[in-house]
Amino acid sequence: MSGKPKSHHRAVGAAPALNPFRGADVGPAIRLSITRLTPLYQARNPVMFVVFVGSIVTTAIFALTLIWPNSPLAGGQGAGFVGWITFWLWFTLIFANFAEAIAEGKGRAQADSLKKARRDVSAKQLTRADDRKSFKTVAANSLRKGDLVLIEAGDFVPSDGQVIEGIASIDESAVTGESAPVIRESGGDRDAVTGGTRVLSDWVVVRVTSDPGESFLDRMIGLVESAKRQKTPNEIALSILLAAMTIIFLLVSATLLPFSAFSVTRAGSGTVITVTVLIALLVCLIPTTIGGLLSAIGISGMQRLIGANVIATSGRAVEAAGDVNVLLLDKTGTITFGNRQAVEFFAAPGVTRQQLAEAAELASLADETPEGRSIVVLARRLFGLPERTAKDVEANFIPFSAEQRISGVVIRERHIMKGASDAIARLVAMKGGAFPPDTAREIDDIARKGGTPLVVAEGPQVLGVVYLKDIVKPDIKARLADLRKMGIKSVMITGDNPLTAAAIASEAGVDDFIAEATPETKLKYIRRMQEGGELVAMVGDGTNDAPALAQSDVAVAMNSGTQAAKEAGNMVDLDSDPTKLIEIVEIGKQLLMTRGALTTFSIANDLAKYFAIIPAAFAGTYPALGALNLMGLASPESAILSAVIFNALVIIALVPLALRGVKYRAESAERLLTRNVLIYGLGGVVTPFIGIKLIDLALSATGLA
Amino acid sequence: MTASLFGWGGLQIAVYLVVLLACVVPLGTFMARVFQGERNLLTPVISPLERLVYAAIGTDADKDMSFRDYAMAVIVFSGASFALLFLMLVGQGLLPFNPQGLPGLTPDLAFNTAVSFVTNTNWQSYAGESTLSYFSQMAGLTVQNFLSAGVGMAVLVAMVRGMTRRKATGIGNFWVDLTRAVLYVLLPLSLLFAFVLGPMGVVQTFAAYVDAHTLEGAKQTIALGPVASQEAIKMLGTNGGGFFNTNSAHPFENPTPFSNFLECLAILLIPAALCHSFGVMVKDRRQGLALIAAMTVVFVPLVLFAASAEQAGNPHLNALGIDQVASTVQPGGNMEGKEVRFGIANSALWAAATTAASNGSVNSMHDSYTPLGGFVPMLLMKFGEVIYGGVGSGLYGMLVFVIVTVFIAGLMVGRTPEYLGKKIQSFEMKMASIAILAPCAVVLIGTAIAVATDSGRAGILNPGAQGFSEVLYAFTSAGNNNGSAFAGLSANTPFYNVALGLCMLIGRYMVLIPALAIGASLAAKNTTPASAGTLPTHTPLFVAVLIGVIILVGVLTYAPSLALGPVIEHFVMIGG
């Protein structure tokens, strides 16, 4: 994995506040908002469908009024008024369509570039992995799961797969947007290749892991285009609430006709409320604001995720991310830098620090691990040792073996070994030496501090111990604190012993840790948490993470990881950045918050609309109701029209918010709620009073109503 | 607001609230113990009786019921109750304890009355003393007063039990819950109240009506009956169906200011205390407290508003030189339709309490209230009978509103909404939507049909907007299972009997069954432990949002109809 610049991807999802339409083509969006005014398309959204039907009815009334001005349906209202209402009702629909189209449009550009990557390439299909000479050329889209292909320098990777032989550098920029090539090789945790990427050098033999149409790239295009976007569980629940509210307001408006007729008879004055006004009232009351923006919110939420270079298999996973309350993080690479570094030498009694440092440096000269290199660097820095290479000292190196758990060097008669304390102790004892108690104490100290003690011995004599320290990433503590504020518990997973793990855990500020973790212990831990009702998220890359990833509720696999891990996860992070999960959680939360805030705003708006429409609608029957005309609107007609215009304009005004999402801050639920209730609840009550009044003033000034 | 409201009237309202809230914790704790099957004060006395009941009806008290079984049991039980009561009322003439020889009821009136009492509405199309025999009152109505209240409590308990369980399929046993509600709570409390009310002058006799000769020499028939025993459960079980036509304004039902105080207390006693039982059962008393707080915060301002509107009286009377100012010799304000022994504060308090809870009894005639005074009872019913509400039904209705509030508020904090650790998802929203929608729908549609048809308009006695208010009030009362009447509407016609009967049925069961379904669905879910990211549901902020949702739903649904009724009446009155 590599630290990478993320700049150019940001443009897709998190557009700057100033220009929310950036990255979207406004022209096609406008075209779509009009062509989508079909019954079939509108029926997908019950709230907007009601507006659609209402618009058709008022259009009919308008047409009728033009032909027959005194028809009973017009109820004495002029064609001008009916026409203007009709005009704005259609625009309510167009605005809602526009919001959705503009959200989709922002993803389309990315989808197009992805599609280019999916071009129909040919593939070199092999029958046997070891016979790379006899391949036949087939179309990439004919490859099935399990097929073997050879990919050589300059070839496109025809499909997702797993490298089973060879090593190659691959340009993944088409998928990840990252231009630096990555290495993919068989075995280990870097064996997954993605369709659409290109081999730059060398060759690999790959076993195909997805059938046509199901590859990573296909999923990604589907997501971006949102063609296959399914409603998420929360969206469904919210739609039910919105539908229920629409039914209530349908009843309110429909029953107003007999109520009005009865009142006119009783009062002996005025006229019965007209169908046009009833429809205007209905459209103002039903939650068109949230109804019109709901799909745009969902689409742009997914795009924010893609903008963060994360691909989710479903919207459900994104929503679940917002609910996560336990987060499992791998220590290495997430909490600490992947490698341990030497920070101190502790010499045994009778040995100087310099002697120890020199011996450690010699033993590490050919050790290419980050730990080995850090020992060399430290020894040279502290004691000014000369630059030299392994060749210079004519040394024979004994490489590290997992069995012995030591490595070392033989220079003529000198046998210098380094390794874990128990391994060195055994070796020294075999050679008849003794383990100095002072060094043993120092080893314990280092372990307690979370470090790794590396013991150095020459022959039977223990020279001392090198303190290898796990360096905790500087910004991780703040991020973990943010998580805690959100109510998410962080758990560190490490293969270290409990003592070391505890020390690092407390330094980084995680809430809990799993030491000496094996796939089984991880799985057990996750199950136990889930039994207790927690929602668990996990990041993983290796094949041994796969069972735990599969068990987690939210599982983010690193793109650099194995195919097994990617298949077990429900999201893939293209940047392979383990702290990305925190960002994903925020995106999930923001998605829900935006929906909640706009729903609240939408409902709160209704109060002012009542104050505008009720006195106007019954002005003839009960002039005394004029006392409710708090806004002092000019005339009944302009009052009703102003409410309808406000209702339409508010959709377009809120499109940027829907696309950008409500601002999320890491703080407690109580504080979040306070702020959102004040802004969207109280704000939602007050805004329309001002907005409707301003529109009314404008209408009176221009003499339109 | 006039001086007297801050004086004696205000003081009486304050004392009432203090006594009510003081009873909440002990009674609430007691009821929680009863419903959880724990040992309590009455166990030694009642448990043998309880076991006898289980043996008699052949139920296994330990057997858990699924949602389907529980709902089925409620429906079968209610259906049987209805059938029995209907037959009893139609065949009243053939049954004993009928000293006045009152004939059987017409089928439509019997339907309306049976539905009314089985649904705990107690809408009375009949006039008690001139229509029903002692037998019908006691064996029919009073029995249903107990059982319908018991059903409400049982359903509430099952719903709450569902919230406390995790990954469970059962929500308890209906027969056990019902038996416990009646035996441990309703019967003992009623007994206590009957014995207290009796000596104050509430009559209790099987003797025939008495004829008296007035000073002018006219003959007056004074109706009597076994009133005290019915009065107690009428108030405690949020029933409200009076023995006499004038209900608790009648001196034999409610003779003194003190009996008035006790009866008024009895209206809200169990509904308020059940909130605390809820807190105990979910092992977080703050949750129950939050609900009481929400109810009280809505209730108190409305009581004061109604009282001050009544105290202010009618400006037109001032113009005629009539003194409406309270003084030591007169209560002042609008005393039309109110009893002098209760005065304005206690009448307004009762009017608010009886409509906040789905009691529906009256000690004054709401039809005679000022427009704004009469607006309060109507509004309280339109809030869906969740401000205290009916026994059991009020709280389960409130919990439905809580779920909607949790959903909206939960989204605003960026998490799948949770209540008591349970995720609120589409099924719960579907059920909550039905429960909120159904009463609104029957009120609006019922009123619309009534004002649009001749048979509906025929019953309207008053002119103008008042006539509309009367019809709206009747359907609001029936659809929300309150049962109070605005008067001024001749509701004993086949049209109103059937229409209001249907409203009561829908208003009861279309809330009750979704509430049970929510409980069962939550029982099946795992419980998420609370964290900093969880929306707390016991804080003042949540209470404020909850109140906002209740008011918004009520106001947005009924704003146009209220505007055409009480609101316009008010403006016409003050505008002249």
PDB file of C-alpha atoms in Angstrom, chain B residues 54-189:
ATOM      1  CA  TYR B  54     -56.797 -19.138  35.203  1.00  0.00           C
ATOM      2  CA  ALA B  55     -58.210 -22.519  36.150  1.00  0.00           C
ATOM      3  CA  ALA B  56     -61.703 -21.434  35.181  1.00  0.00           C
ATOM      4  CA  ILE B  57     -60.768 -20.126  31.739  1.00  0.00           C
ATOM      5  CA  GLY B  58     -58.273 -22.961  31.289  1.00  0.00           C
ATOM      6  CA  THR B  59     -55.218 -20.913  30.435  1.00  0.00           C
ATOM      7  CA  ASP B  60     -51.638 -21.850  31.112  1.00  0.00           C
ATOM      8  CA  ALA B  61     -50.318 -18.720  32.814  1.00  0.00           C
ATOM      9  CA  ASP B  62     -46.740 -19.452  31.782  1.00  0.00           C
ATOM     10  CA  LYS B  63     -47.516 -19.798  28.107  1.00  0.00           C
ATOM     11  CA  ASP B  64     -46.105 -16.952  26.023  1.00  0.00           C
ATOM     12  CA  MET B  65     -48.077 -15.693  23.061  1.00  0.00           C
ATOM     13  CA  SER B  66     -46.729 -14.520  19.733  1.00  0.00           C
ATOM     14  CA  PHE B  67     -48.059 -11.308  18.186  1.00  0.00           C
ATOM     15  CA  ARG B  68     -50.571 -13.290  16.176  1.00  0.00           C
ATOM     16  CA  ASP B  69     -51.869 -15.204  19.194  1.00  0.00           C
ATOM     17  CA  TYR B  70     -52.018 -12.135  21.397  1.00  0.00           C
ATOM     18  CA  ALA B  71     -53.812 -10.015  18.817  1.00  0.00           C
ATOM     19  CA  MET B  72     -56.185 -12.876  18.087  1.00  0.00           C
ATOM     20  CA  ALA B  73     -56.978 -13.240  21.785  1.00  0.00           C
ATOM     21  CA  VAL B  74     -57.714  -9.494  22.046  1.00  0.00           C
ATOM     22  CA  ILE B  75     -59.992  -9.596  19.022  1.00  0.00           C
ATOM     23  CA  VAL B  76     -61.825 -12.749  20.055  1.00  0.00           C
ATOM     24  CA  PHE B  77     -62.306 -11.433  23.571  1.00  0.00           C
ATOM     25  CA  SER B  78     -63.516  -8.032  22.376  1.00  0.00           C
ATOM     26  CA  GLY B  79     -65.772  -9.618  19.777  1.00  0.00           C
ATOM     27  CA  ALA B  80     -67.387 -11.851  22.360  1.00  0.00           C
ATOM     28  CA  SER B  81     -67.798  -8.913  24.736  1.00  0.00           C
ATOM     29  CA  PHE B  82     -69.471  -6.922  21.995  1.00  0.00           C
ATOM     30  CA  ALA B  83     -71.860  -9.719  21.054  1.00  0.00           C
ATOM     31  CA  LEU B  84     -72.866 -10.312  24.638  1.00  0.00           C
ATOM     32  CA  LEU B  85     -73.434  -6.645  25.395  1.00  0.00           C
ATOM     33  CA  PHE B  86     -75.350  -6.103  22.162  1.00  0.00           C
ATOM     34  CA  LEU B  87     -77.753  -8.944  22.970  1.00  0.00           C
ATOM     35  CA  MET B  88     -78.131  -7.726  26.542  1.00  0.00           C
ATOM     36  CA  LEU B  89     -79.092  -4.239  25.381  1.00  0.00           C
ATOM     37  CA  VAL B  90     -81.481  -5.354  22.660  1.00  0.00           C
ATOM     38  CA  GLY B  91     -83.159  -7.778  25.024  1.00  0.00           C
ATOM     39  CA  GLN B  92     -83.165  -5.459  28.029  1.00  0.00           C
ATOM     40  CA  GLY B  93     -86.929  -5.682  28.447  1.00  0.00           C
ATOM     41  CA  LEU B  94     -86.719  -9.416  29.134  1.00  0.00           C
ATOM     42  CA  LEU B  95     -83.960  -9.150  31.734  1.00  0.00           C
ATOM     43  CA  PRO B  96     -84.182  -8.561  35.511  1.00  0.00           C
ATOM     44  CA  PHE B  97     -83.381  -5.463  37.623  1.00  0.00           C
ATOM     45  CA  ASN B  98     -85.528  -3.215  35.499  1.00  0.00           C
ATOM     46  CA  PRO B  99     -87.870  -1.471  37.946  1.00  0.00           C
ATOM     47  CA  GLN B 100     -88.838   1.192  35.391  1.00  0.00           C
ATOM     48  CA  GLY B 101     -89.699  -1.474  32.815  1.00  0.00           C
ATOM     49  CA  LEU B 102     -87.451   0.124  30.173  1.00  0.00           C
ATOM     50  CA  PRO B 103     -87.715  -1.537  26.750  1.00  0.00           C
ATOM     51  CA  GLY B 104     -84.872  -3.010  24.690  1.00  0.00           C
ATOM     52  CA  LEU B 105     -82.690  -0.697  22.626  1.00  0.00           C
ATOM     53  CA  THR B 106     -83.013  -0.295  18.886  1.00  0.00           C
ATOM     54  CA  PRO B 107     -80.365  -2.328  17.022  1.00  0.00           C
ATOM     55  CA  ASP B 108     -78.444   0.762  15.876  1.00  0.00           C
ATOM     56  CA  LEU B 109     -78.349   2.256  19.364  1.00  0.00           C
ATOM     57  CA  ALA B 110     -77.384  -1.120  20.843  1.00  0.00           C
ATOM     58  CA  PHE B 111     -74.605  -1.437  18.254  1.00  0.00           C
ATOM     59  CA  ASN B 112     -73.335   2.027  19.024  1.00  0.00           C
ATOM     60  CA  THR B 113     -73.489   1.512  22.775  1.00  0.00           C
ATOM     61  CA  ALA B 114     -71.895  -1.934  22.722  1.00  0.00           C
ATOM     62  CA  VAL B 115     -69.047  -0.754  20.498  1.00  0.00           C
ATOM     63  CA  SER B 116     -68.689   2.326  22.621  1.00  0.00           C
ATOM     64  CA  PHE B 117     -68.179   0.422  25.861  1.00  0.00           C
ATOM     65  CA  VAL B 118     -66.087  -2.404  24.413  1.00  0.00           C
ATOM     66  CA  THR B 119     -63.697   0.113  22.851  1.00  0.00           C
ATOM     67  CA  ASN B 120     -63.378   2.042  26.121  1.00  0.00           C
ATOM     68  CA  THR B 121     -64.886   5.063  24.381  1.00  0.00           C
ATOM     69  CA  ASN B 122     -68.160   5.376  26.287  1.00  0.00           C
ATOM     70  CA  TRP B 123     -69.769   7.644  23.782  1.00  0.00           C
ATOM     71  CA  GLN B 124     -73.354   7.832  24.906  1.00  0.00           C
ATOM     72  CA  SER B 125     -76.015   8.164  22.283  1.00  0.00           C
ATOM     73  CA  TYR B 126     -78.543   7.113  24.873  1.00  0.00           C
ATOM     74  CA  ALA B 127     -79.670   9.015  27.936  1.00  0.00           C
ATOM     75  CA  GLY B 128     -78.605   6.838  30.846  1.00  0.00           C
ATOM     76  CA  GLU B 129     -81.513   7.033  33.286  1.00  0.00           C
ATOM     77  CA  SER B 130     -84.288   7.011  30.692  1.00  0.00           C
ATOM     78  CA  THR B 131     -82.894   4.246  28.485  1.00  0.00           C
ATOM     79  CA  LEU B 132     -81.000   1.666  30.490  1.00  0.00           C
ATOM     80  CA  SER B 133     -82.103  -0.676  33.239  1.00  0.00           C
ATOM     81  CA  TYR B 134     -80.042  -1.291  36.341  1.00  0.00           C
ATOM     82  CA  PHE B 135     -79.107  -4.679  34.903  1.00  0.00           C
ATOM     83  CA  SER B 136     -77.825  -3.191  31.649  1.00  0.00           C
ATOM     84  CA  GLN B 137     -75.854  -0.578  33.543  1.00  0.00           C
ATOM     85  CA  MET B 138     -74.284  -3.042  35.985  1.00  0.00           C
ATOM     86  CA  ALA B 139     -73.905  -6.374  34.202  1.00  0.00           C
ATOM     87  CA  GLY B 140     -73.390  -4.761  30.833  1.00  0.00           C
ATOM     88  CA  LEU B 141     -71.741  -1.393  30.961  1.00  0.00           C
ATOM     89  CA  THR B 142     -69.906  -1.553  34.271  1.00  0.00           C
ATOM     90  CA  VAL B 143     -68.444  -4.954  33.411  1.00  0.00           C
ATOM     91  CA  GLN B 144     -67.174  -3.529  30.138  1.00  0.00           C
ATOM     92  CA  ASN B 145     -65.864  -0.485  31.982  1.00  0.00           C
ATOM     93  CA  PHE B 146     -63.532  -2.892  33.762  1.00  0.00           C
ATOM     94  CA  LEU B 147     -62.755  -5.202  30.869  1.00  0.00           C
ATOM     95  CA  SER B 148     -62.171  -2.604  28.166  1.00  0.00           C
ATOM     96  CA  ALA B 149     -59.802  -0.737  30.460  1.00  0.00           C
ATOM     97  CA  GLY B 150     -58.132  -4.054  31.287  1.00  0.00           C
ATOM     98  CA  VAL B 151     -57.650  -4.804  27.577  1.00  0.00           C
ATOM     99  CA  GLY B 152     -55.992  -1.414  27.113  1.00  0.00           C
ATOM    100  CA  MET B 153     -53.581  -2.090  29.949  1.00  0.00           C
ATOM    101  CA  ALA B 154     -52.856  -5.614  28.732  1.00  0.00           C
ATOM    102  CA  VAL B 155     -51.940  -4.403  25.258  1.00  0.00           C
ATOM    103  CA  LEU B 156     -49.721  -1.707  26.697  1.00  0.00           C
ATOM    104  CA  VAL B 157     -47.971  -4.199  28.931  1.00  0.00           C
ATOM    105  CA  ALA B 158     -47.427  -6.578  26.020  1.00  0.00           C
ATOM    106  CA  MET B 159     -45.981  -3.778  23.895  1.00  0.00           C
ATOM    107  CA  VAL B 160     -43.635  -2.642  26.651  1.00  0.00           C
ATOM    108  CA  ARG B 161     -42.654  -6.209  27.391  1.00  0.00           C
ATOM    109  CA  GLY B 162     -41.684  -6.565  23.751  1.00  0.00           C
ATOM    110  CA  MET B 163     -39.371  -3.583  24.091  1.00  0.00           C
ATOM    111  CA  THR B 164     -37.594  -5.166  27.038  1.00  0.00           C
ATOM    112  CA  ARG B 165     -37.003  -8.558  25.461  1.00  0.00           C
ATOM    113  CA  ARG B 166     -34.306  -9.445  23.013  1.00  0.00           C
ATOM    114  CA  LYS B 167     -34.557 -11.910  20.169  1.00  0.00           C
ATOM    115  CA  ALA B 168     -37.825 -13.212  21.572  1.00  0.00           C
ATOM    116  CA  THR B 169     -40.954 -14.290  19.742  1.00  0.00           C
ATOM    117  CA  GLY B 170     -43.427 -13.987  22.615  1.00  0.00           C
ATOM    118  CA  ILE B 171     -44.869 -10.844  24.191  1.00  0.00           C
ATOM    119  CA  GLY B 172     -46.672 -12.387  27.148  1.00  0.00           C
ATOM    120  CA  ASN B 173     -50.057 -13.939  27.781  1.00  0.00           C
ATOM    121  CA  PHE B 174     -53.158 -11.842  27.136  1.00  0.00           C
ATOM    122  CA  TRP B 175     -55.366 -13.673  29.619  1.00  0.00           C
ATOM    123  CA  VAL B 176     -52.802 -13.220  32.359  1.00  0.00           C
ATOM    124  CA  ASP B 177     -52.271  -9.536  31.619  1.00  0.00           C
ATOM    125  CA  LEU B 178     -56.004  -8.878  31.458  1.00  0.00           C
ATOM    126  CA  THR B 179     -56.732 -10.803  34.646  1.00  0.00           C
ATOM    127  CA  ARG B 180     -53.997  -9.008  36.552  1.00  0.00           C
ATOM    128  CA  ALA B 181     -55.091  -5.588  35.313  1.00  0.00           C
ATOM    129  CA  VAL B 182     -58.628  -6.176  36.490  1.00  0.00           C
ATOM    130  CA  LEU B 183     -57.986  -8.073  39.721  1.00  0.00           C
ATOM    131  CA  TYR B 184     -54.985  -6.215  41.090  1.00  0.00           C
ATOM    132  CA  VAL B 185     -55.484  -2.703  39.761  1.00  0.00           C
ATOM    133  CA  LEU B 186     -58.968  -1.814  38.586  1.00  0.00           C
ATOM    134  CA  LEU B 187     -61.117  -3.722  41.103  1.00  0.00           C
ATOM    135  CA  PRO B 188     -59.274  -2.711  44.292  1.00  0.00           C
ATOM    136  CA  LEU B 189     -58.952   0.920  43.243  1.00  0.00           C
TER     137      LEU B 189
END
